[in-house]
Amino acid sequence: MKKRWKIVAAVVPVVVIVLIVAVFVLRSNQQAGIRMIKSDINLEAGEDAYQSCWAVGSHNFARAENGYYFMADNGKSLMYFDASTKDVIPVCAKPDCKHDDYDCNSYLGKGEYLLFSVYYYNGYVYVLKNNMGNAQLVQISEDGATRKGICDVLPTEDAGSLDVVFHDNKAYIYDHCGNFVDADANKESEVTIKEVDINNGSVRTVYSVTAMNAGFFNARSYGDKLLFLMQMSRDKLGQGDSTIEKLMETQGLYAYDYASGETELIMEGNICDYSIDETNKIIYYFESGKGLYKQSLNNGSKGELIYKAEKDCMKCNMSYDGSYIYLDNTDWAASSTGGKGMSCRVIDTDGNLVNRIDNPWNGYGDIYFGDDRYMFSNFFDYGEDGSGAGTMFWYIPKDEVSTATEWTRLTDKSIHLIDELELRKRSK
């Protein structure tokens, strides 16, 4: 190597060499290990635009016209947060109702409905119910007075591992755990994305893959496409293998065309999450271990690294709400740093760190990135004596995200999503 540089130096002025090397290093640092398979993607913004801002793997808050629906009290109650008054009320208008039994419109029972799965679409609230081992999509009126089971979709446990995306009166549903949790992890089986017609309850498979240790995740609707990531394990796994998280890699970003029914790979590489600016046709994506990239969808140019991965943020969940990009490292930090540095980073579109909002008590929980009005979260409060006080809900107005230093409690009263005692019961 030294001999080669001496030969070059004898021919080219040193200053030119320095410039060439600098440019090469700069480009090397900026280029992603992601390969754009298809460019000039048509993603016209439409009715689904606001849905794509929200977190995907956990969806306990759902935007309505004037507020947000969410599930509380260990999944027993459907609640409503008024965006103007910031009041939290049960979704029940019955006079003198105690909101604690099946006569109440907001009461969901105990363990009957899947946690972390509340959606709002075209004037109705949608939740998932465990119907004898199958997930049933349930439609609820805005006032909670009527409920209708639309259809059974996929097998499920009582945890919320099913994700739902809505478009054109259809619901697209899949299990983001894929077949990673199958009894025989090294046996090929089919993982699917189902389409449900919410008007007549018909169900069909729109995409599937038969493989070992595979799954779909982070599906979002953008204009005329359903985008999703596919994940597979590099190696075979033994039963109970605790290293499955480290072995999983993303194969790439796929696009299902609603009109044609065709699915194609559009970006290849280890993307842990992504979000799209539909107006300017820009995709922001986080490549595992490298960082946040910005790339035009109208040409095949390489992505530009705008924010490098950090020791406590080698992977993340992310969102873009039209103003800022949000990086939530909670899941990564919980499994890789012992929980240190759990936070949500607020990044501008040039990659500058605008703010870092730490989780309360540096605690584990879920961040629901929200829309242009509010961002929500739930975090576990261990209590002053460490005995465990349950999971509390929090919010930050989006017009304060650039300066906020902490989260605001949703109410003065604790609204428990799931407490430590319940967690222990479910783990037995």
CSV table of C-alpha atoms in Angstrom, one decimal:
chain,number,residue,atom,x,y,z
A,1,MET,CA,0.0,0.0,0.0
A,2,LYS,CA,2.8,2.5,0.9
A,3,LYS,CA,4.6,1.7,-2.4
A,4,ARG,CA,1.4,2.4,-4.3
A,5,TRP,CA,0.9,5.8,-2.7
A,6,LYS,CA,4.5,6.7,-3.4
A,7,ILE,CA,4.0,6.1,-7.1
A,8,VAL,CA,0.9,8.3,-7.2
A,9,ALA,CA,2.6,11.0,-5.2
A,10,ALA,CA,5.3,11.1,-7.8
A,11,VAL,CA,2.8,12.0,-10.5
A,12,VAL,CA,0.1,14.0,-8.8
A,13,PRO,CA,0.6,17.0,-6.5
A,14,VAL,CA,0.1,16.2,-2.9
A,15,VAL,CA,-2.7,18.6,-2.5
A,16,VAL,CA,-4.7,16.8,-5.2
A,17,ILE,CA,-4.1,13.5,-3.4
A,18,VAL,CA,-5.4,14.9,-0.2
A,19,LEU,CA,-8.6,16.1,-1.9
A,20,ILE,CA,-9.2,12.8,-3.6
A,21,VAL,CA,-8.8,10.9,-0.4
A,22,ALA,CA,-11.0,13.3,1.5
A,23,VAL,CA,-13.8,12.9,-1.0
A,24,PHE,CA,-13.4,9.1,-1.1
A,25,VAL,CA,-13.6,8.9,2.7
A,26,LEU,CA,-16.6,11.3,2.8
A,27,ARG,CA,-18.5,9.3,0.2
A,28,SER,CA,-17.6,6.0,1.9
A,29,ASN,CA,-19.1,7.4,5.2
A,30,GLN,CA,-22.2,8.6,3.5
A,31,GLN,CA,-23.0,5.6,1.3
A,32,ALA,CA,-25.4,3.1,2.8
A,33,GLY,CA,-25.2,-0.6,2.5
A,34,ILE,CA,-28.8,-0.4,1.1
A,35,ARG,CA,-29.4,-1.1,-2.5
A,36,MET,CA,-32.3,0.7,-4.3
A,37,ILE,CA,-33.9,-1.9,-6.5
A,38,LYS,CA,-36.6,0.4,-7.9
A,39,SER,CA,-36.7,4.1,-8.3
A,40,ASP,CA,-39.4,6.7,-9.3
A,41,ILE,CA,-42.0,5.1,-6.9
A,42,ASN,CA,-45.5,6.6,-7.1
A,43,LEU,CA,-46.6,7.5,-3.6
A,44,GLU,CA,-49.3,10.1,-3.9
A,45,ALA,CA,-50.4,11.4,-0.5
A,46,GLY,CA,-54.0,10.5,0.4
A,47,GLU,CA,-56.4,9.6,3.2
A,48,ASP,CA,-53.7,7.3,4.8
A,49,ALA,CA,-51.2,10.1,5.2
A,50,TYR,CA,-51.6,10.7,9.0
A,51,GLN,CA,-51.6,6.9,9.8
A,52,SER,CA,-48.1,6.5,8.7
A,53,CYS,CA,-46.8,8.8,11.5
A,54,TRP,CA,-47.7,6.4,14.2
A,55,ALA,CA,-45.6,3.6,15.7
A,56,VAL,CA,-46.3,0.3,14.1
A,57,GLY,CA,-45.3,-2.6,16.5
A,58,SER,CA,-47.4,-1.1,19.3
A,59,HIS,CA,-50.5,0.9,18.5
A,60,ASN,CA,-52.4,1.7,21.7
A,61,PHE,CA,-53.3,5.3,20.7
A,62,ALA,CA,-55.4,6.1,17.6
A,63,ARG,CA,-56.1,9.5,16.2
A,64,ALA,CA,-59.7,10.6,15.6
A,65,GLU,CA,-60.9,14.0,14.4
A,66,ASN,CA,-60.9,15.8,17.7
A,67,GLY,CA,-59.0,13.5,20.0
A,68,TYR,CA,-57.5,10.0,20.5
A,69,TYR,CA,-58.8,6.6,21.6
A,70,PHE,CA,-56.7,4.3,23.7
A,71,MET,CA,-56.9,1.2,25.9
A,72,ALA,CA,-56.2,1.4,29.6
A,73,ASP,CA,-56.7,-0.4,32.9
A,74,ASN,CA,-55.0,-3.7,31.9
A,75,GLY,CA,-56.9,-3.7,28.6
A,76,LYS,CA,-60.3,-3.5,30.3
A,77,SER,CA,-61.4,0.0,29.3
A,78,LEU,CA,-61.6,2.0,26.1
A,79,MET,CA,-60.7,5.7,26.9
A,80,TYR,CA,-60.7,9.0,25.0
A,81,PHE,CA,-58.2,11.9,25.2
A,82,ASP,CA,-59.7,15.2,24.1
A,83,ALA,CA,-57.1,17.1,22.1
A,84,SER,CA,-58.4,20.5,23.1
A,85,THR,CA,-59.3,20.1,26.8
A,86,LYS,CA,-56.8,17.3,27.5
A,87,ASP,CA,-59.5,15.5,29.5
A,88,VAL,CA,-59.5,11.8,29.7
A,89,ILE,CA,-62.9,10.1,29.7
A,90,PRO,CA,-64.3,6.6,29.3
A,91,VAL,CA,-66.0,6.0,25.9
A,92,CYS,CA,-69.4,5.7,27.6
A,93,ALA,CA,-72.2,8.3,27.9
A,94,LYS,CA,-74.5,6.3,30.1
A,95,PRO,CA,-75.6,8.3,33.2
A,96,ASP,CA,-74.4,7.1,36.6
A,97,CYS,CA,-72.3,4.3,35.0
A,98,LYS,CA,-69.4,3.0,37.1
A,99,HIS,CA,-67.5,1.8,34.0
A,100,ASP,CA,-66.5,-1.5,35.5
A,101,ASP,CA,-68.8,-4.1,34.0
A,102,TYR,CA,-70.4,-5.3,30.7
A,103,ASP,CA,-73.2,-2.7,31.0
A,104,CYS,CA,-70.7,0.0,30.3
A,105,ASN,CA,-69.9,1.0,26.7
A,106,SER,CA,-66.2,1.5,27.5
A,107,TYR,CA,-65.8,-1.9,29.3
A,108,LEU,CA,-63.8,-4.4,27.3
A,109,GLY,CA,-63.6,-7.2,29.9
A,110,LYS,CA,-60.4,-8.7,31.2
A,111,GLY,CA,-57.9,-10.2,28.8
A,112,GLU,CA,-60.5,-10.5,26.0
A,113,TYR,CA,-59.0,-7.8,23.7
A,114,LEU,CA,-55.4,-7.7,22.5
A,115,LEU,CA,-53.3,-5.1,24.2
A,116,PHE,CA,-51.5,-2.4,22.1
A,117,SER,CA,-54.1,-2.7,19.3
A,118,VAL,CA,-56.4,0.3,19.0
A,119,TYR,CA,-57.1,1.9,15.6
A,120,TYR,CA,-59.5,4.6,14.2
A,121,TYR,CA,-60.6,4.6,10.6
A,122,ASN,CA,-63.5,6.4,8.8
A,123,GLY,CA,-65.6,7.1,11.9
A,124,TYR,CA,-65.1,3.9,13.8
A,125,VAL,CA,-62.7,2.5,16.4
A,126,TYR,CA,-61.2,-0.9,15.6
A,127,VAL,CA,-59.7,-3.4,18.1
A,128,LEU,CA,-58.7,-7.0,18.0
A,129,LYS,CA,-60.4,-9.6,20.2
A,130,ASN,CA,-59.2,-13.0,21.2
A,131,ASN,CA,-62.0,-15.2,19.9
A,132,MET,CA,-61.1,-18.7,21.1
A,133,GLY,CA,-57.5,-18.5,19.9
A,134,ASN,CA,-58.2,-16.4,16.8
A,135,ALA,CA,-57.9,-12.7,16.4
A,136,GLN,CA,-61.2,-11.1,15.5
A,137,LEU,CA,-61.3,-7.6,14.1
A,138,VAL,CA,-64.0,-5.7,16.0
A,139,GLN,CA,-65.6,-2.4,14.9
A,140,ILE,CA,-66.8,0.0,17.7
A,141,SER,CA,-68.8,3.2,17.2
A,142,GLU,CA,-67.3,6.4,18.3
A,143,ASP,CA,-69.5,6.6,21.4
A,144,GLY,CA,-68.9,2.9,22.3
A,145,ALA,CA,-72.6,2.1,22.0
A,146,THR,CA,-72.3,-0.5,19.3
A,147,ARG,CA,-69.8,-3.3,18.5
A,148,LYS,CA,-69.6,-5.6,15.6
A,149,GLY,CA,-67.2,-8.5,15.0
A,150,ILE,CA,-66.2,-8.4,11.4
A,151,CYS,CA,-64.2,-11.6,11.0
A,152,ASP,CA,-61.5,-13.9,12.5
A,153,VAL,CA,-58.2,-13.3,10.8
A,154,LEU,CA,-55.1,-15.0,12.3
A,155,PRO,CA,-54.3,-17.2,15.3
A,156,THR,CA,-53.2,-15.2,18.3
A,157,GLU,CA,-52.2,-15.2,21.9
A,158,ASP,CA,-53.4,-12.7,24.4
A,159,ALA,CA,-50.4,-10.3,23.7
A,160,GLY,CA,-50.6,-7.7,20.9
A,161,SER,CA,-48.3,-9.0,18.2
A,162,LEU,CA,-50.8,-8.3,15.3
A,163,ASP,CA,-50.5,-5.1,13.3
A,164,VAL,CA,-53.2,-3.5,11.3
A,165,VAL,CA,-53.0,-1.0,8.4
A,166,PHE,CA,-56.1,0.6,6.8
A,167,HIS,CA,-56.7,1.6,3.2
A,168,ASP,CA,-59.8,2.1,1.0
A,169,ASN,CA,-62.1,0.2,3.4
A,170,LYS,CA,-59.7,-2.7,3.7
A,171,ALA,CA,-57.6,-3.7,6.7
A,172,TYR,CA,-54.2,-5.4,6.2
A,173,ILE,CA,-53.3,-7.6,9.1
A,174,TYR,CA,-50.2,-9.6,9.9
A,175,ASP,CA,-48.3,-11.0,12.9
A,176,HIS,CA,-45.0,-9.2,13.4
A,177,CYS,CA,-43.7,-12.2,15.4
A,178,GLY,CA,-43.9,-14.2,12.1
A,179,ASN,CA,-42.9,-17.8,12.7
A,180,PHE,CA,-40.0,-16.9,15.0
A,181,VAL,CA,-42.0,-18.2,18.0
A,182,ASP,CA,-43.0,-21.5,16.4
A,183,ALA,CA,-42.4,-24.6,18.5
A,184,ASP,CA,-40.0,-25.9,15.8
A,185,ALA,CA,-38.1,-22.7,14.8
A,186,ASN,CA,-36.1,-24.5,12.1
A,187,LYS,CA,-39.2,-25.8,10.2
A,188,GLU,CA,-40.4,-23.9,7.2
A,189,SER,CA,-43.9,-22.4,7.5
A,190,GLU,CA,-46.0,-19.8,5.9
A,191,VAL,CA,-46.2,-16.2,7.1
A,192,THR,CA,-48.9,-14.0,5.5
A,193,ILE,CA,-50.4,-10.6,5.2
A,194,LYS,CA,-54.2,-10.8,5.2
A,195,GLU,CA,-56.6,-8.3,3.6
A,196,VAL,CA,-60.0,-7.9,5.3
A,197,ASP,CA,-62.9,-6.1,3.6
A,198,ILE,CA,-64.4,-4.2,6.6
A,199,ASN,CA,-67.7,-3.9,4.8
A,200,ASN,CA,-68.4,-7.6,4.2
A,201,GLY,CA,-65.8,-9.4,6.3
A,202,SER,CA,-64.2,-11.3,3.5
A,203,VAL,CA,-60.5,-12.3,4.0
A,204,ARG,CA,-57.8,-13.1,1.5
A,205,THR,CA,-54.0,-13.5,1.5
A,206,VAL,CA,-52.3,-10.7,-0.4
A,207,TYR,CA,-48.7,-11.8,0.2
A,208,SER,CA,-47.0,-14.7,1.8
A,209,VAL,CA,-43.6,-16.4,2.1
A,210,THR,CA,-42.7,-19.9,3.3
A,211,ALA,CA,-39.5,-20.0,5.1
A,212,MET,CA,-37.8,-20.6,8.5
A,213,ASN,CA,-37.6,-17.8,11.1
A,214,ALA,CA,-39.3,-15.2,9.0
A,215,GLY,CA,-41.7,-12.4,9.5
A,216,PHE,CA,-43.1,-9.1,8.2
A,217,PHE,CA,-43.0,-5.9,10.3
A,218,ASN,CA,-43.4,-2.1,10.1
A,219,ALA,CA,-46.1,-2.0,7.4
A,220,ARG,CA,-47.4,1.4,6.5
A,221,SER,CA,-49.7,2.7,3.8
A,222,TYR,CA,-48.4,5.4,1.5
A,223,GLY,CA,-50.7,6.5,-1.3
A,224,ASP,CA,-51.2,3.5,-3.6
A,225,LYS,CA,-48.8,1.2,-1.9
A,226,LEU,CA,-48.6,-0.9,1.3
A,227,LEU,CA,-44.9,-0.9,2.3
A,228,PHE,CA,-43.4,-3.4,4.7
A,229,LEU,CA,-40.1,-4.9,5.9
A,230,MET,CA,-39.3,-8.6,5.8
A,231,GLN,CA,-37.0,-10.1,8.4
A,232,MET,CA,-35.2,-13.5,8.5
A,233,SER,CA,-32.7,-15.1,10.7
A,234,ARG,CA,-29.2,-15.7,9.4
A,235,ASP,CA,-28.8,-19.0,11.2
A,236,LYS,CA,-30.9,-21.9,12.4
A,237,LEU,CA,-32.1,-21.6,15.9
A,238,GLY,CA,-32.4,-24.0,18.7
A,239,GLN,CA,-35.6,-24.1,20.8
A,240,GLY,CA,-35.4,-21.4,23.4
A,241,ASP,CA,-32.4,-19.8,21.8
A,242,SER,CA,-32.1,-16.4,23.5
A,243,THR,CA,-29.9,-15.0,20.7
A,244,ILE,CA,-32.7,-14.8,18.2
A,245,GLU,CA,-32.8,-11.0,18.4
A,246,LYS,CA,-29.1,-10.7,17.4
A,247,LEU,CA,-29.5,-13.2,14.5
A,248,MET,CA,-32.4,-11.5,12.8
A,249,GLU,CA,-31.7,-9.3,9.8
A,250,THR,CA,-34.0,-7.3,7.5
A,251,GLN,CA,-34.0,-8.6,3.9
A,252,GLY,CA,-35.4,-5.3,2.6
A,253,LEU,CA,-38.3,-3.0,2.0
A,254,TYR,CA,-41.2,-4.4,-0.1
A,255,ALA,CA,-44.2,-2.6,-1.7
A,256,TYR,CA,-47.6,-4.1,-2.4
A,257,ASP,CA,-49.5,-2.3,-5.1
A,258,TYR,CA,-53.2,-2.0,-4.1
A,259,ALA,CA,-54.4,-1.8,-7.7
A,260,SER,CA,-52.4,-4.5,-9.4
A,261,GLY,CA,-52.0,-6.8,-6.4
A,262,GLU,CA,-48.3,-7.2,-7.2
A,263,THR,CA,-45.5,-7.1,-4.6
A,264,GLU,CA,-41.9,-6.1,-5.3
A,265,LEU,CA,-38.7,-5.5,-3.5
A,266,ILE,CA,-37.8,-1.9,-3.7
A,267,MET,CA,-34.9,-1.6,-1.3
A,268,GLU,CA,-32.5,-4.3,-0.3
A,269,GLY,CA,-30.6,-4.3,3.0
A,270,ASN,CA,-30.7,-4.4,6.8
A,271,ILE,CA,-33.2,-1.6,7.4
A,272,CYS,CA,-34.7,-1.5,10.9
A,273,ASP,CA,-37.3,1.2,10.2
A,274,TYR,CA,-38.2,3.8,7.7
A,275,SER,CA,-40.6,6.8,7.0
A,276,ILE,CA,-41.4,8.7,3.9
A,277,ASP,CA,-41.9,12.3,3.1
A,278,GLU,CA,-44.7,11.9,0.4
A,279,THR,CA,-44.7,15.6,-0.6
A,280,ASN,CA,-41.0,15.7,-1.5
A,281,LYS,CA,-40.6,12.0,-2.4
A,282,ILE,CA,-37.9,11.3,0.1
A,283,ILE,CA,-37.4,8.2,2.2
A,284,TYR,CA,-35.7,8.3,5.6
A,285,TYR,CA,-34.5,5.0,6.8
A,286,PHE,CA,-32.3,3.7,9.6
A,287,GLU,CA,-29.7,1.1,8.7
A,288,SER,CA,-28.9,-1.2,11.6
A,289,GLY,CA,-25.5,-0.3,13.1
A,290,LYS,CA,-24.9,2.6,10.7
A,291,GLY,CA,-27.5,5.3,11.2
A,292,LEU,CA,-30.2,7.5,9.7
A,293,TYR,CA,-30.1,8.0,5.9
A,294,LYS,CA,-32.0,10.3,3.5
A,295,GLN,CA,-32.6,9.3,0.0
A,296,SER,CA,-34.7,10.5,-3.0
A,297,LEU,CA,-37.3,8.1,-4.3
A,298,ASN,CA,-37.1,9.6,-7.8
A,299,ASN,CA,-33.6,8.4,-8.7
A,300,GLY,CA,-31.3,5.5,-7.8
A,301,SER,CA,-28.7,7.6,-6.0
A,302,LYS,CA,-27.2,6.3,-2.8
A,303,GLY,CA,-28.6,7.3,0.5
A,304,GLU,CA,-26.9,10.2,2.4
A,305,LEU,CA,-26.0,9.4,6.0
A,306,ILE,CA,-27.4,12.4,8.0
A,307,TYR,CA,-27.2,11.0,11.6
A,308,LYS,CA,-24.8,8.3,12.7
A,309,ALA,CA,-25.8,5.4,14.9
A,310,GLU,CA,-24.6,5.7,18.5
A,311,LYS,CA,-23.7,3.1,21.1
A,312,ASP,CA,-27.1,3.3,22.7
A,313,CYS,CA,-28.9,3.6,19.4
A,314,MET,CA,-27.7,1.1,16.9
A,315,LYS,CA,-31.3,0.2,16.1
A,316,CYS,CA,-34.5,2.2,16.6
A,317,ASN,CA,-38.1,2.7,15.7
A,318,MET,CA,-38.7,5.9,13.8
A,319,SER,CA,-41.3,8.3,12.4
A,320,TYR,CA,-41.6,11.4,10.3
A,321,ASP,CA,-44.5,13.8,10.9
A,322,GLY,CA,-43.9,16.4,8.3
A,323,SER,CA,-41.7,18.5,10.6
A,324,TYR,CA,-39.3,16.3,12.4
A,325,ILE,CA,-37.9,12.7,12.3
A,326,TYR,CA,-38.2,10.8,15.6
A,327,LEU,CA,-35.8,8.0,16.7
A,328,ASP,CA,-36.9,5.8,19.6
A,329,ASN,CA,-34.2,3.5,20.9
A,330,THR,CA,-36.2,1.9,23.8
A,331,ASP,CA,-36.4,-1.6,22.4
A,332,TRP,CA,-32.7,-1.6,21.4
A,333,ALA,CA,-31.5,-0.2,24.7
A,334,ALA,CA,-33.6,-2.6,26.7
A,335,SER,CA,-32.0,-5.6,25.1
A,336,SER,CA,-28.5,-4.3,24.4
A,337,THR,CA,-27.4,-1.7,26.9
A,338,GLY,CA,-29.1,-2.9,30.0
A,339,GLY,CA,-31.7,-0.2,29.6
A,340,LYS,CA,-29.2,2.7,29.7
A,341,GLY,CA,-29.9,5.8,27.5
A,342,MET,CA,-33.6,5.0,26.7
A,343,SER,CA,-34.9,8.1,24.9
A,344,CYS,CA,-36.6,9.6,21.9
A,345,ARG,CA,-34.4,11.7,19.6
A,346,VAL,CA,-35.9,14.6,17.7
A,347,ILE,CA,-34.0,15.1,14.4
A,348,ASP,CA,-34.5,17.8,11.7
A,349,THR,CA,-34.5,16.8,8.0
A,350,ASP,CA,-30.9,17.7,7.6
A,351,GLY,CA,-29.9,15.3,10.4
A,352,ASN,CA,-29.3,17.8,13.2
A,353,LEU,CA,-30.2,16.7,16.7
A,354,VAL,CA,-32.9,19.1,17.9
A,355,ASN,CA,-33.8,17.5,21.2
A,356,ARG,CA,-33.4,14.3,23.2
A,357,ILE,CA,-36.3,13.4,25.5
A,358,ASP,CA,-35.4,10.8,28.1
A,359,ASN,CA,-37.9,8.2,29.2
A,360,PRO,CA,-39.3,8.8,32.7
A,361,TRP,CA,-37.2,6.9,35.3
A,362,ASN,CA,-35.1,5.7,32.3
A,363,GLY,CA,-38.0,3.2,32.1
A,364,TYR,CA,-39.1,0.7,29.5
A,365,GLY,CA,-42.3,1.4,27.6
A,366,ASP,CA,-43.7,2.2,24.2
A,367,ILE,CA,-43.6,5.5,22.3
A,368,TYR,CA,-46.5,6.2,20.0
A,369,PHE,CA,-45.0,8.9,17.7
A,370,GLY,CA,-48.4,10.4,17.0
A,371,ASP,CA,-49.4,12.9,14.4
A,372,ASP,CA,-48.9,16.7,14.0
A,373,ARG,CA,-50.7,17.4,17.4
A,374,TYR,CA,-49.4,15.0,20.1
A,375,MET,CA,-46.9,12.3,20.8
A,376,PHE,CA,-47.9,9.7,23.4
A,377,SER,CA,-46.1,7.0,25.5
A,378,ASN,CA,-46.5,4.5,28.3
A,379,PHE,CA,-43.7,3.8,30.7
A,380,PHE,CA,-43.6,1.5,33.8
A,381,ASP,CA,-43.4,3.3,37.1
A,382,TYR,CA,-41.6,1.2,39.7
A,383,GLY,CA,-42.8,3.5,42.5
A,384,GLU,CA,-40.7,5.2,45.2
A,385,ASP,CA,-40.3,2.0,47.1
A,386,GLY,CA,-39.6,-0.1,44.0
A,387,SER,CA,-42.8,-2.1,44.5
A,388,GLY,CA,-44.2,-1.3,41.1
A,389,ALA,CA,-46.9,1.2,40.5
A,390,GLY,CA,-47.9,0.1,37.0
A,391,THR,CA,-47.7,1.6,33.6
A,392,MET,CA,-48.5,5.3,33.2
A,393,PHE,CA,-49.6,7.2,30.1
A,394,TRP,CA,-47.8,10.4,29.0
A,395,TYR,CA,-47.9,13.0,26.3
A,396,ILE,CA,-46.0,15.8,24.7
A,397,PRO,CA,-47.6,18.4,22.4
A,398,LYS,CA,-45.9,18.4,19.1
A,399,ASP,CA,-45.3,22.1,19.1
A,400,GLU,CA,-43.1,21.5,22.2
A,401,VAL,CA,-41.0,18.6,21.0
A,402,SER,CA,-38.0,20.8,20.1
A,403,THR,CA,-37.7,22.1,23.7
A,404,ALA,CA,-39.5,19.5,26.0
A,405,THR,CA,-37.3,18.0,28.6
A,406,GLU,CA,-39.8,15.6,30.1
A,407,TRP,CA,-43.2,13.9,29.4
A,408,THR,CA,-46.5,15.1,31.0
A,409,ARG,CA,-48.8,12.7,32.7
A,410,LEU,CA,-52.0,12.1,30.8
A,411,THR,CA,-54.0,12.4,34.0
A,412,ASP,CA,-53.3,12.9,37.7
A,413,LYS,CA,-54.9,9.5,38.3
A,414,SER,CA,-52.9,6.4,37.4
A,415,ILE,CA,-54.4,4.6,34.4
A,416,HIS,CA,-52.8,1.2,34.4
A,417,LEU,CA,-52.2,-0.6,31.1
A,418,ILE,CA,-50.6,-3.6,32.8
A,419,ASP,CA,-49.1,-3.9,36.2
A,420,GLU,CA,-46.2,-6.0,37.6
A,421,LEU,CA,-48.5,-8.5,39.3
A,422,GLU,CA,-50.4,-9.1,36.0
A,423,LEU,CA,-47.1,-9.5,34.2
A,424,ARG,CA,-46.0,-12.2,36.7
A,425,LYS,CA,-49.2,-14.0,36.3
A,426,ARG,CA,-48.9,-14.1,32.5
A,427,SER,CA,-45.3,-15.3,32.7
A,428,LYS,CA,-46.2,-18.4,34.6
